[in-house]
Each structure stands twice: as C-alpha cells, then as structure tokens.
Coordinates of C-alpha atoms in Angstrom, one line a residue:
Chain P
M24 CA -4.9 33.3 -59.1
K25 CA -8.1 31.5 -58.2
T26 CA -6.5 28.2 -59.3
I27 CA -3.8 28.6 -57.7
I28 CA -6.2 29.6 -54.2
I29 CA -8.2 26.1 -54.7
S30 CA -5.3 24.2 -55.4
G31 CA -3.6 26.1 -51.8
I32 CA -6.8 25.0 -49.8
F33 CA -7.0 21.3 -51.5
I34 CA -3.3 21.1 -50.0
L35 CA -4.4 22.6 -46.9
I36 CA -7.4 19.5 -46.7
G37 CA -5.5 17.0 -48.0
S38 CA -2.6 17.6 -45.7
I39 CA -4.9 17.8 -42.4
S40 CA -7.1 14.6 -43.6
T41 CA -3.7 12.7 -44.1
V42 CA -2.6 14.1 -40.7
E43 CA -5.8 13.1 -38.6
A44 CA -5.4 9.6 -40.9
Q45 CA -2.1 8.6 -39.5
K46 CA -2.6 8.7 -35.6
Y47 CA -2.9 5.1 -35.0
F48 CA -3.5 3.1 -31.1
T49 CA -4.2 0.4 -29.6
R50 CA -5.3 -1.0 -25.6
E51 CA -3.9 -4.0 -25.8
A52 CA -0.6 -3.9 -26.0
Q53 CA 1.7 -6.7 -25.2
V54 CA 4.2 -5.8 -22.4
S55 CA 6.3 -8.0 -20.6
F56 CA 9.6 -8.2 -19.0
F57 CA 12.2 -10.8 -18.0
S58 CA 15.1 -10.9 -15.7
E59 CA 17.4 -14.2 -15.0
A60 CA 19.4 -14.1 -11.9
P61 CA 21.3 -17.2 -10.7
M62 CA 18.6 -18.4 -8.5
E63 CA 15.8 -17.1 -10.5
K64 CA 14.0 -16.2 -13.5
I65 CA 11.1 -14.0 -13.3
E66 CA 8.9 -13.0 -16.3
A67 CA 6.0 -11.2 -16.2
H68 CA 3.1 -10.3 -18.6
N69 CA 0.9 -7.3 -19.6
G70 CA -1.8 -7.2 -22.4
T71 CA -3.2 -4.1 -21.5
G72 CA -1.1 -1.4 -22.3
T73 CA -2.4 2.1 -24.7
C74 CA -0.3 3.3 -27.0
V75 CA -1.0 5.9 -29.5
V76 CA 1.6 6.9 -32.0
D77 CA 0.8 9.9 -34.6
F78 CA 3.6 9.4 -37.8
S79 CA 2.9 12.8 -38.8
Q80 CA 4.9 14.0 -36.2
Q81 CA 6.6 10.6 -35.3
R82 CA 5.6 10.6 -32.1
M83 CA 4.3 7.6 -29.9
E84 CA 3.0 7.2 -26.5
F85 CA 2.9 4.2 -24.2
A86 CA 1.4 3.7 -20.7
V87 CA 1.1 0.7 -18.6
L88 CA -0.8 -0.6 -15.4
I89 CA 2.0 -1.9 -12.9
K90 CA -1.3 -3.8 -11.3
A91 CA -2.3 -5.3 -14.4
F92 CA 1.2 -7.4 -14.5
Q93 CA 0.8 -11.3 -14.4
F94 CA 3.2 -13.6 -13.1
E95 CA 3.3 -17.2 -12.6
K96 CA 4.1 -17.1 -8.7
A97 CA 1.0 -15.1 -6.8
L98 CA 4.1 -13.8 -4.0
M99 CA 6.0 -12.5 -6.8
Q100 CA 3.1 -10.7 -7.7
E101 CA 2.2 -9.2 -4.4
H102 CA 6.0 -8.2 -3.8
F103 CA 6.3 -6.7 -7.6
N104 CA 3.4 -4.5 -6.3
E105 CA 4.0 -3.8 -2.4
N106 CA 8.1 -3.7 -2.6
Y107 CA 9.3 -3.0 -5.5
M108 CA 7.2 -0.9 -7.7
E109 CA 4.8 0.2 -5.1
S110 CA 2.3 0.7 -7.3
H111 CA 0.1 2.2 -4.7
K112 CA 1.8 5.3 -5.3
F113 CA 3.1 5.2 -9.0
P114 CA 0.4 2.9 -10.8
K115 CA 1.3 3.6 -14.6
A116 CA 4.4 3.4 -15.9
T117 CA 5.0 5.6 -19.3
F118 CA 6.8 6.3 -22.2
K119 CA 6.4 9.4 -24.3
G120 CA 9.0 9.7 -27.8
Q121 CA 10.1 10.5 -30.8
I122 CA 10.5 8.0 -33.7
I123 CA 14.7 9.7 -34.8
E124 CA 15.2 7.2 -37.5
P125 CA 14.3 7.3 -40.0
E126 CA 13.7 11.2 -40.0
N127 CA 10.2 10.9 -42.6
I128 CA 8.7 7.4 -41.7
E129 CA 7.1 5.8 -44.6
M130 CA 4.2 4.0 -44.2
K131 CA 5.0 0.6 -46.6
P132 CA 4.3 -2.6 -45.8
E133 CA 7.6 -4.3 -45.2
A134 CA 9.7 -4.1 -41.6
Q135 CA 11.3 -1.0 -41.2
D136 CA 14.1 -0.6 -37.8
V137 CA 13.5 2.1 -36.1
Q138 CA 15.1 4.0 -33.2
V139 CA 13.1 6.0 -30.9
K140 CA 13.9 8.6 -28.3
G141 CA 12.1 9.7 -25.2
T142 CA 11.0 10.0 -21.4
M143 CA 10.6 6.8 -19.6
T144 CA 9.0 6.8 -16.3
I145 CA 8.7 4.0 -14.4
H146 CA 8.1 4.0 -10.3
G147 CA 7.7 7.8 -10.4
V148 CA 11.4 8.3 -11.9
E149 CA 12.0 9.9 -15.3
R150 CA 15.2 8.6 -17.8
E151 CA 15.9 9.4 -21.1
I152 CA 16.5 6.6 -23.1
T153 CA 17.0 5.4 -26.7
A154 CA 15.4 2.1 -27.9
P155 CA 15.8 0.3 -31.5
G156 CA 12.1 -1.1 -32.6
K157 CA 10.1 -2.5 -35.9
I158 CA 7.3 -0.7 -37.4
L159 CA 5.2 -2.7 -39.9
F160 CA 2.1 -1.1 -42.0
T161 CA -0.1 -4.0 -43.0
G162 CA -3.3 -2.8 -44.9
D163 CA -4.7 -0.3 -42.3
K164 CA -3.1 -1.3 -39.6
V165 CA 0.5 -0.7 -38.1
S166 CA 2.5 -3.3 -35.8
V167 CA 5.3 -2.3 -33.2
S168 CA 8.0 -4.2 -31.6
S169 CA 10.8 -3.5 -29.3
T170 CA 13.1 -5.2 -27.1
F171 CA 15.2 -3.1 -24.6
V172 CA 17.3 -3.5 -21.4
V173 CA 16.7 -0.8 -17.9
A174 CA 18.6 -1.1 -15.3
V175 CA 16.8 -1.6 -11.8
K176 CA 18.8 0.9 -10.2
D177 CA 17.9 3.6 -12.7
Y178 CA 14.5 4.0 -11.4
E179 CA 15.4 3.5 -7.8
I180 CA 14.1 0.5 -7.1
E181 CA 15.7 -1.5 -4.4
I182 CA 17.2 -4.8 -3.8
P183 CA 17.6 -5.8 -0.6
A184 CA 20.8 -8.1 0.2
V185 CA 18.9 -11.0 0.9
V186 CA 17.3 -11.4 -2.7
R187 CA 20.1 -10.1 -4.9
E188 CA 20.6 -13.5 -6.2
N189 CA 17.0 -14.1 -7.1
I190 CA 16.5 -10.4 -8.7
A191 CA 18.4 -9.3 -12.2
K192 CA 19.9 -5.9 -12.0
E193 CA 19.1 -5.4 -15.6
V194 CA 15.7 -6.3 -16.9
E195 CA 14.6 -6.9 -20.3
I196 CA 11.4 -5.2 -21.6
T197 CA 9.4 -6.4 -24.9
V198 CA 6.3 -4.2 -26.1
E199 CA 4.7 -5.7 -28.6
A200 CA 1.9 -3.9 -30.2
N201 CA -1.1 -3.8 -33.3
L202 CA -2.4 -0.7 -33.8
E203 CA -5.6 0.8 -35.7
P204 CA -6.4 4.1 -37.1
L205 CA -7.5 6.5 -34.6
K206 CA -10.6 8.0 -35.5
Chain D
M10 CA 1.8 40.5 -58.6
N11 CA 1.1 36.7 -59.1
M12 CA 4.2 36.0 -57.5
T13 CA 3.4 37.6 -53.9
L14 CA 0.1 36.1 -54.3
R15 CA 1.5 32.6 -54.7
S16 CA 3.9 33.4 -51.6
I17 CA 1.1 34.9 -49.9
V18 CA -0.9 31.5 -50.3
L19 CA 2.2 29.6 -49.9
I20 CA 2.6 31.7 -46.2
F21 CA -0.9 31.2 -45.5
A22 CA -0.8 27.0 -45.9
T23 CA 2.4 26.7 -44.2
T24 CA 1.6 28.6 -41.0
L25 CA -2.4 26.3 -41.1
T26 CA -0.1 23.4 -40.9
S27 CA 2.4 24.1 -38.4
I28 CA -0.9 25.3 -36.4
S29 CA -2.4 22.1 -37.0
A30 CA 0.7 20.8 -35.9
I31 CA 1.0 22.3 -32.6
L32 CA -2.6 21.5 -31.8
A33 CA -1.5 18.1 -32.5
Q34 CA 1.0 18.5 -29.8
E35 CA -1.6 17.5 -27.2
D36 CA -1.0 14.5 -24.7
L37 CA -1.3 11.3 -27.4
L38 CA -2.8 9.5 -24.5
S39 CA -5.4 11.6 -23.9
L40 CA -7.0 11.1 -27.2
L41 CA -8.3 7.7 -26.0
G42 CA -10.2 9.4 -23.4
E43 CA -10.5 8.5 -20.3
D44 CA -9.1 4.9 -19.1
E45 CA -11.4 2.3 -17.8
E46 CA -11.7 1.9 -14.4
T47 CA -10.4 -0.7 -12.6
V48 CA -11.5 -3.1 -9.3
D49 CA -8.4 -2.6 -7.0
Y50 CA -8.4 -4.9 -4.4
A51 CA -6.7 -4.7 -1.4
F52 CA -3.6 -6.6 -1.0
A53 CA -0.9 -7.4 1.3
S54 CA -3.1 -6.7 4.7
F55 CA -1.0 -8.9 6.5
K56 CA 2.3 -10.4 5.5
T57 CA 0.8 -14.4 5.7
N58 CA -2.9 -15.7 6.5
R59 CA -2.1 -16.0 9.8
V60 CA -2.0 -12.5 12.3
I61 CA -0.2 -15.3 14.9
N62 CA -2.4 -17.9 16.1
L63 CA -5.8 -16.2 14.5
H64 CA -6.5 -16.2 11.1
S65 CA -5.7 -12.9 9.4
L66 CA -7.8 -11.1 6.7
E67 CA -5.5 -13.0 3.7
N68 CA -6.0 -16.0 1.7
T69 CA -3.7 -18.0 0.2
S70 CA -4.2 -17.5 -3.7
A71 CA -5.2 -20.1 -6.2
G72 CA -2.9 -23.4 -6.7
V73 CA -0.2 -21.9 -4.1
L74 CA 0.8 -24.3 -1.0
D75 CA 1.8 -22.6 1.7
I76 CA 3.7 -24.9 4.3
K77 CA 3.9 -23.8 7.7
I78 CA 6.4 -24.6 10.6
S79 CA 5.7 -23.0 13.5
H80 CA 6.8 -24.2 16.9
R81 CA 6.4 -22.3 20.2
F82 CA 9.4 -22.8 23.2
G83 CA 8.4 -23.2 26.6
M84 CA 7.2 -20.9 29.2
V85 CA 10.5 -17.9 29.7
N86 CA 9.9 -18.4 33.5
T87 CA 11.0 -21.8 33.8
G88 CA 14.4 -19.9 34.0
F89 CA 18.3 -20.8 33.2
Y90 CA 17.7 -24.5 34.4
E91 CA 15.6 -24.8 30.6
L92 CA 17.5 -22.3 29.2
F93 CA 14.5 -19.9 29.3
G94 CA 12.2 -22.4 27.7
L95 CA 14.0 -23.2 25.0
D96 CA 14.8 -26.8 26.1
A97 CA 11.2 -27.8 25.6
A98 CA 9.1 -27.1 22.5
S99 CA 5.7 -27.7 20.8
I100 CA 5.2 -27.7 16.9
R101 CA 2.3 -27.8 14.4
I102 CA 3.7 -28.9 11.2
G103 CA 1.0 -27.9 8.3
G104 CA 0.2 -26.7 5.0
D105 CA -2.7 -24.3 3.6
Y106 CA -3.7 -24.6 0.3
G107 CA -5.4 -22.3 -2.2
L108 CA -8.2 -24.3 -4.3
T109 CA -9.8 -20.8 -5.8
E110 CA -8.8 -17.1 -5.1
N111 CA -11.4 -17.1 -2.3
M112 CA -11.5 -20.6 -0.4
M113 CA -8.8 -21.9 1.0
I114 CA -8.1 -25.1 3.1
G115 CA -5.5 -26.5 5.3
I116 CA -4.4 -29.5 7.9
G117 CA -1.8 -29.3 10.5
R118 CA -0.4 -31.8 13.4
S119 CA -0.2 -30.6 16.3
S120 CA 2.6 -31.7 19.2
F121 CA 0.3 -30.0 21.5
E122 CA -2.0 -33.2 22.9
K123 CA -1.6 -34.5 19.9
T124 CA -3.9 -33.0 17.5
Y125 CA -4.8 -33.4 14.1
D126 CA -6.7 -30.3 12.5
G127 CA -8.2 -29.3 9.2
Y128 CA -9.6 -26.4 7.8
V129 CA -11.9 -24.4 5.1
K130 CA -11.7 -20.4 5.0
Y131 CA -14.0 -18.7 2.3
R132 CA -13.7 -15.4 1.8
L133 CA -17.4 -13.6 1.4
L134 CA -16.3 -10.1 0.9
R135 CA -13.2 -8.6 -0.7
Q136 CA -11.8 -5.0 -0.1
S137 CA -11.6 -3.0 -2.9
S138 CA -11.3 0.3 -4.3
G139 CA -12.0 2.0 -8.1
A140 CA -15.0 0.8 -10.2
K141 CA -16.2 -1.4 -7.0
V142 CA -16.4 0.1 -3.8
M143 CA -16.3 -2.9 -0.4
P144 CA -14.7 -1.3 2.6
I145 CA -14.0 -4.3 4.2
T146 CA -12.6 -8.1 4.0
L147 CA -14.9 -10.8 5.5
S148 CA -14.3 -14.3 5.6
Y149 CA -15.7 -17.4 7.5
F150 CA -13.8 -20.0 9.1
T151 CA -14.6 -23.1 10.3
S152 CA -12.4 -26.2 11.4
I153 CA -12.3 -29.6 12.9
A154 CA -9.9 -30.7 15.4
V155 CA -9.1 -34.4 16.8
T156 CA -7.0 -35.0 19.5
G157 CA -5.1 -37.9 19.8
T158 CA -3.4 -38.7 23.6
R159 CA -4.3 -41.7 24.6
W160 CA -7.5 -42.0 27.1
P161 CA -6.5 -40.8 30.7
N162 CA -9.1 -43.1 32.1
P163 CA -8.8 -46.1 29.2
A164 CA -11.1 -48.5 32.2
R165 CA -14.5 -46.4 31.6
E166 CA -16.4 -46.1 28.3
N167 CA -14.7 -43.5 25.7
Y168 CA -16.4 -42.2 22.5
F169 CA -14.4 -41.3 19.4
S170 CA -16.6 -38.2 19.4
S171 CA -15.5 -37.1 22.8
R172 CA -12.2 -36.1 20.4
L173 CA -13.5 -33.6 18.6
F174 CA -13.7 -29.7 18.9
Y175 CA -15.0 -27.7 16.1
T176 CA -14.7 -23.9 15.6
H177 CA -16.6 -21.6 13.9
Q178 CA -15.2 -17.9 13.1
L179 CA -16.1 -14.8 11.5
I180 CA -12.9 -12.6 10.3
V181 CA -13.9 -8.7 9.4
G182 CA -11.3 -6.5 8.7
R183 CA -9.4 -3.7 6.6
K184 CA -6.4 -2.5 5.5
F185 CA -6.8 1.2 7.0
S186 CA -3.6 2.4 5.1
E187 CA -0.3 0.6 4.0
A188 CA 1.1 0.2 7.1
F189 CA -2.1 0.3 9.1
S190 CA -4.6 -3.4 9.0
L191 CA -7.2 -4.1 12.2
Q192 CA -9.7 -7.2 12.1
L193 CA -11.7 -8.5 14.2
S194 CA -12.6 -12.7 14.9
P195 CA -15.8 -13.5 16.4
T196 CA -15.4 -16.8 17.1
L197 CA -17.5 -20.2 18.9
V198 CA -15.8 -23.1 20.0
H199 CA -17.7 -25.8 20.3
R200 CA -16.0 -28.9 22.6
N201 CA -17.9 -32.1 22.9
L202 CA -16.3 -32.9 26.2
V203 CA -15.4 -31.3 29.3
E204 CA -13.4 -32.1 31.9
T205 CA -16.2 -30.7 34.6
E206 CA -19.8 -29.6 34.4
Q207 CA -19.4 -25.9 35.2
E208 CA -17.4 -25.3 31.6
A209 CA -19.6 -24.6 28.5
H210 CA -19.3 -26.7 25.7
D211 CA -19.5 -23.5 23.4
V212 CA -17.4 -21.3 23.8
F213 CA -17.9 -17.8 22.7
S214 CA -14.7 -15.4 22.2
L215 CA -13.9 -11.8 20.5
G216 CA -10.7 -12.0 18.7
M217 CA -8.7 -9.1 17.3
G218 CA -5.6 -8.5 15.6
T219 CA -3.5 -5.8 14.0
R220 CA -0.8 -5.2 12.2
L221 CA 1.5 -2.2 12.0
K222 CA 4.1 -2.2 9.0
L223 CA 7.5 -0.9 9.7
T224 CA 9.6 -1.5 6.5
K225 CA 8.5 -2.6 3.7
R226 CA 9.6 -5.9 5.0
M227 CA 9.0 -6.0 8.7
A228 CA 5.6 -5.7 10.3
L229 CA 4.4 -5.6 14.2
N230 CA 1.5 -7.6 15.1
L231 CA -0.5 -7.7 17.6
E232 CA -3.4 -9.7 18.7
Y233 CA -5.9 -10.9 21.4
I234 CA -8.5 -13.2 22.3
Y235 CA -11.4 -11.7 24.9
V236 CA -13.5 -15.4 26.2
F237 CA -16.6 -13.8 27.5
P238 CA -17.2 -14.6 31.4
D239 CA -18.3 -17.8 33.2
Q240 CA -17.9 -20.4 30.5
L241 CA -13.9 -21.7 31.2
E242 CA -12.5 -23.1 34.6
P243 CA -10.3 -20.5 36.7
G244 CA -7.0 -20.6 35.7
Y245 CA -7.8 -19.8 32.1
R246 CA -6.8 -16.8 30.5
N247 CA -7.0 -14.8 27.4
S248 CA -4.7 -15.3 24.7
L249 CA -2.3 -12.0 23.6
S250 CA 0.3 -12.2 21.2
I251 CA 3.0 -9.9 20.0
G252 CA 5.1 -10.7 17.1
L253 CA 7.4 -9.3 13.9
D254 CA 6.9 -10.6 10.4
I255 CA 9.9 -11.0 8.7
E256 CA 9.7 -11.3 4.9
T257 CA 12.3 -12.4 2.4
G258 CA 11.6 -13.4 -1.2
G259 CA 9.7 -16.6 -0.8
H260 CA 9.3 -17.1 3.2
V261 CA 8.0 -15.5 5.8
F262 CA 9.3 -15.7 9.6
Q263 CA 7.4 -14.7 12.4
L264 CA 8.7 -14.2 15.4
H265 CA 6.6 -13.9 18.8
F266 CA 6.0 -14.0 21.8
T267 CA 2.8 -15.6 23.0
N268 CA 1.1 -17.1 26.7
S269 CA -0.7 -19.7 24.5
T270 CA 0.9 -23.0 24.1
S271 CA -1.4 -24.7 21.2
M272 CA -1.3 -23.1 17.8
I273 CA -4.9 -23.9 16.5
E274 CA -8.2 -21.9 17.5
K275 CA -9.6 -24.4 20.2
G276 CA -6.3 -24.9 21.8
F277 CA -5.1 -21.1 22.3
I278 CA -9.0 -19.3 22.6
T279 CA -10.1 -22.1 25.2
E280 CA -6.5 -23.2 27.1
T281 CA -4.4 -21.0 27.1
T282 CA -3.3 -20.5 31.0
G283 CA 0.1 -18.7 30.3
D284 CA 0.2 -15.4 32.3
W285 CA 2.1 -12.4 30.6
G286 CA 2.3 -11.0 34.6
G287 CA 4.6 -13.8 35.5
G288 CA 6.4 -14.5 32.4
G289 CA 4.6 -17.2 31.6
V290 CA 4.8 -16.5 27.6
H291 CA 6.2 -18.8 25.3
F292 CA 9.4 -17.6 22.4
G293 CA 8.1 -18.8 19.0
F294 CA 7.7 -18.6 15.7
N295 CA 6.2 -19.6 12.2
V296 CA 8.1 -19.8 8.9
S297 CA 6.3 -19.8 5.9
R298 CA 7.6 -20.7 2.4
V299 CA 4.9 -20.6 -0.1
F300 CA 5.1 -23.3 -3.5
T301 CA 2.8 -22.8 -7.0
I302 CA 1.5 -26.1 -7.3
R303 CA -0.8 -25.1 -10.1
R304 CA 0.3 -21.7 -12.7
P305 CA -2.4 -19.8 -12.9
N306 CA -3.5 -18.5 -17.0
I307 CA -1.7 -16.0 -17.8
K308 CA -3.1 -13.6 -20.5
D309 CA -1.0 -12.6 -23.3

C-alpha cells in the first residue's frame, strides 16, 4: 500500500517536472513577409518576435511588434505602419494556437512535420487559421519554422487602386525560431 | 481494499495533473514577463520634408534621394489672357539626400533669379515616447543661395559676394495626434547686398506650419511667415500658402496656392509681393519622388 502511494507521488512529481521542462521560448524569432506584385516586390524582416511553446499541452503563442519590421525602402516602412497596418492602433500581431498534428509530439532529434491551428490577430482582426510547420529538437533546444500565406483583405487591410499593381493580394509569411527551455 | 486505495491514488493523481494542466492554461507569452519598452519615434508628422515652401519637421531618411520638381504658375489675377497664370511658370529642380537618420543635405536650381541653393538640415531632438520621452522635434537648417542673373548695372564694380544670401532657421514642432502637426520656424535671412539703405541686411521672421490629415493619403497644409516690421521696403508681404498633399506610393504631390513666387527661403521670406486680397496668388505644385540609393542594413 505504502509503496503504491509513494510511487504515485513520485509519478506525480515526475509528471509535474516534465511539464515544467516542456516549455520553450525565444525573444528573437525571425518573422518575414514577402509580397510579389507585377510592379514591385516587397520584403520585410523582423528579428524580435517572441514565442512560447508548451509541448506538454501542444500549445504555442507568437507575438510580433509591427513597428519592428524593417524594409529596404524607408518610405515603404512608413506607409506600412501609417496606412496599412496602422501600428499606432494595432501595435502587435499575435498567433495563439495548438499543434493538432501529430496528436502527441515526440521530442526526438529529427525534423517533424506538424500542423498548427489557432487564432491569428493582425491589424486587430482575428482569424482562425491552420498552417503547416516543422519542428526539430536538438539537445536542449528546439527550432520551429513555418511558411504560410495570408490574404490581405482577410485582415481588413485596404489596398487603394493606385497601388494595386505594387502590392499583392496575398502575402507569404515565414517564421523561424530557435527556442530555449523556459525556466 | 488494495484496489480501492489504488484507484483513489490514481484518481488523485489524474486530478492533480489536470489541475496543473488547467493552471498552465494561462497566457503563455505572459510567462516571459513584461515586454521591454522600446523608443517609439514619432514619424510622418508631415508627408514630406516641406510643409509647402518651408522645411518641415521631417527629414529624408538615410540613404534616400528625394527628387523634387516644384512649380509655381503665374498669378491668378493675370486673367483669361494668361489663362489665370497657367501661361507663366517658375520652377525649382532639386534633390534632397539623407546622409544619416538625422542629417540631410540638398541642392536646387530655381528659374526665379536663376538661383542656385544648397542646404544642410540637422535634427537635434526627435519626438518620441516609450522608453525615451521627448515632446518635440527640433532641427537646425542653414542654406546658402547664389543668384545667377546678369548684373543690372554692369558698368559699376560688382562683387560675387553681392550674389550671396544666407539663411539660418530653427524648426521646432510636434505631431500632436495622427491628424494634427504644428511647427514654428524662427528664421534669419542675411542678404549681402540690398537695394536701398532702408532695407535690413539681416531679416528676422517667424514661420508657422501646420498639417491636418484628412484621409490616410491626403492632408491639408497651411503655412504663414511673419516678417518682423521695419526690415523690408513697403510692398513686400508676408508669405501665406495653403495646400493639399496627395500621396500615391512612392510619390507625393503637393498642390497649393501661395502668394510667393520663389521656393527658397531668401525668396519666399523676403521677396514675396503677391497680395491674397487682390488675387495675387500662384497655383503651384511640388512633386516628390524618392529613390533608395543606399540600402539600410536589415538585421536578420
């Protein structure tokens, strides 16, 4: 009887501690986007995304500061903030979601394809999205990456007629993050 | 007995795990604590580096070349014969370049008095909020202008220095909200040669410029330059201009009405003759097109 209780407690403690060890984070997630329209290619990078993943619950959250996106053309960056993303009103874009595939992710040192489903918030507009991604565990680190496409109009970002040839209706977003254990 | 205890322990264990799971259902990002506060610089207080004639609070970004074609038609009160001024034109072709985030230079050539001008503008303070709070933007502007017209009196001894004009200006202002920006521009224009003894070599004035954003891509601008009394000959007036900025991607079109013919400081501050009351105004425009010459280092 005693042994059962003791072992039960050990299992409990053990499971709690593994829960603790399964949270990973970074403040230097690379987020970039790419738009290819007939007249112009637009590219911007942001190296200050924050990300926390809890593998015990297969949950993940991303946040990125809109003002921190850097463009090659200064005026483009200004217009991106002022006219399109309205970063003074909506300073951040976020994603909160769940790893839905595989159902129980193994922390093994080889690249695994995953599907993530959750709520993307851009320009103050929330959308349910599903995106493919890759996860790789190496030592005590985890790298996650994903490339997906969003439609600009889904997030109520207006593109005026005069620049329709310069800005694509769909934008490709790439996320790459190297996570460390969260203590 | 043994079975019951075992199941109790099991239930207990599962409950505890699920409780810990529930507790963990918090905001994951909040586990990282508060975000580090960043410095948020005010930007786009004006659509370009000019209000209309006056330099605005804005600088051309580092590595960016801004080609400006500025045009003032003739005066509206010249009537139908001159198609209300559209037959005549005064033009300045110029280029502005951002050396650093805070320092820009520019050159230009005006058809009015065949004048060449060059300037340096340096931003001393930059409005910001967040980790660093600065309520205003303050810039210092200085320019030199050289007139190129033939000597009106070639018989006498003329000096090159007589062609020179200098301007020193402070630009202080604030973007009060997304829609409203206001600036003051105390200015000193030095003229090496003046026509009469009564005219001052050093002319002090105070400029005011404001912007009201109408839509995301359109703004209404207003500027007025008050020249302190007893410096200019009678007949010269204070410059008053009203304009509309229209932005389309890489271009900004500034359309305006102004009683000044010249588009450089020594001209529009000290040589404005147009009278708004009598229709002595020019229709004019500035077209600005930016080119990225030096690409910024984008941190990956």
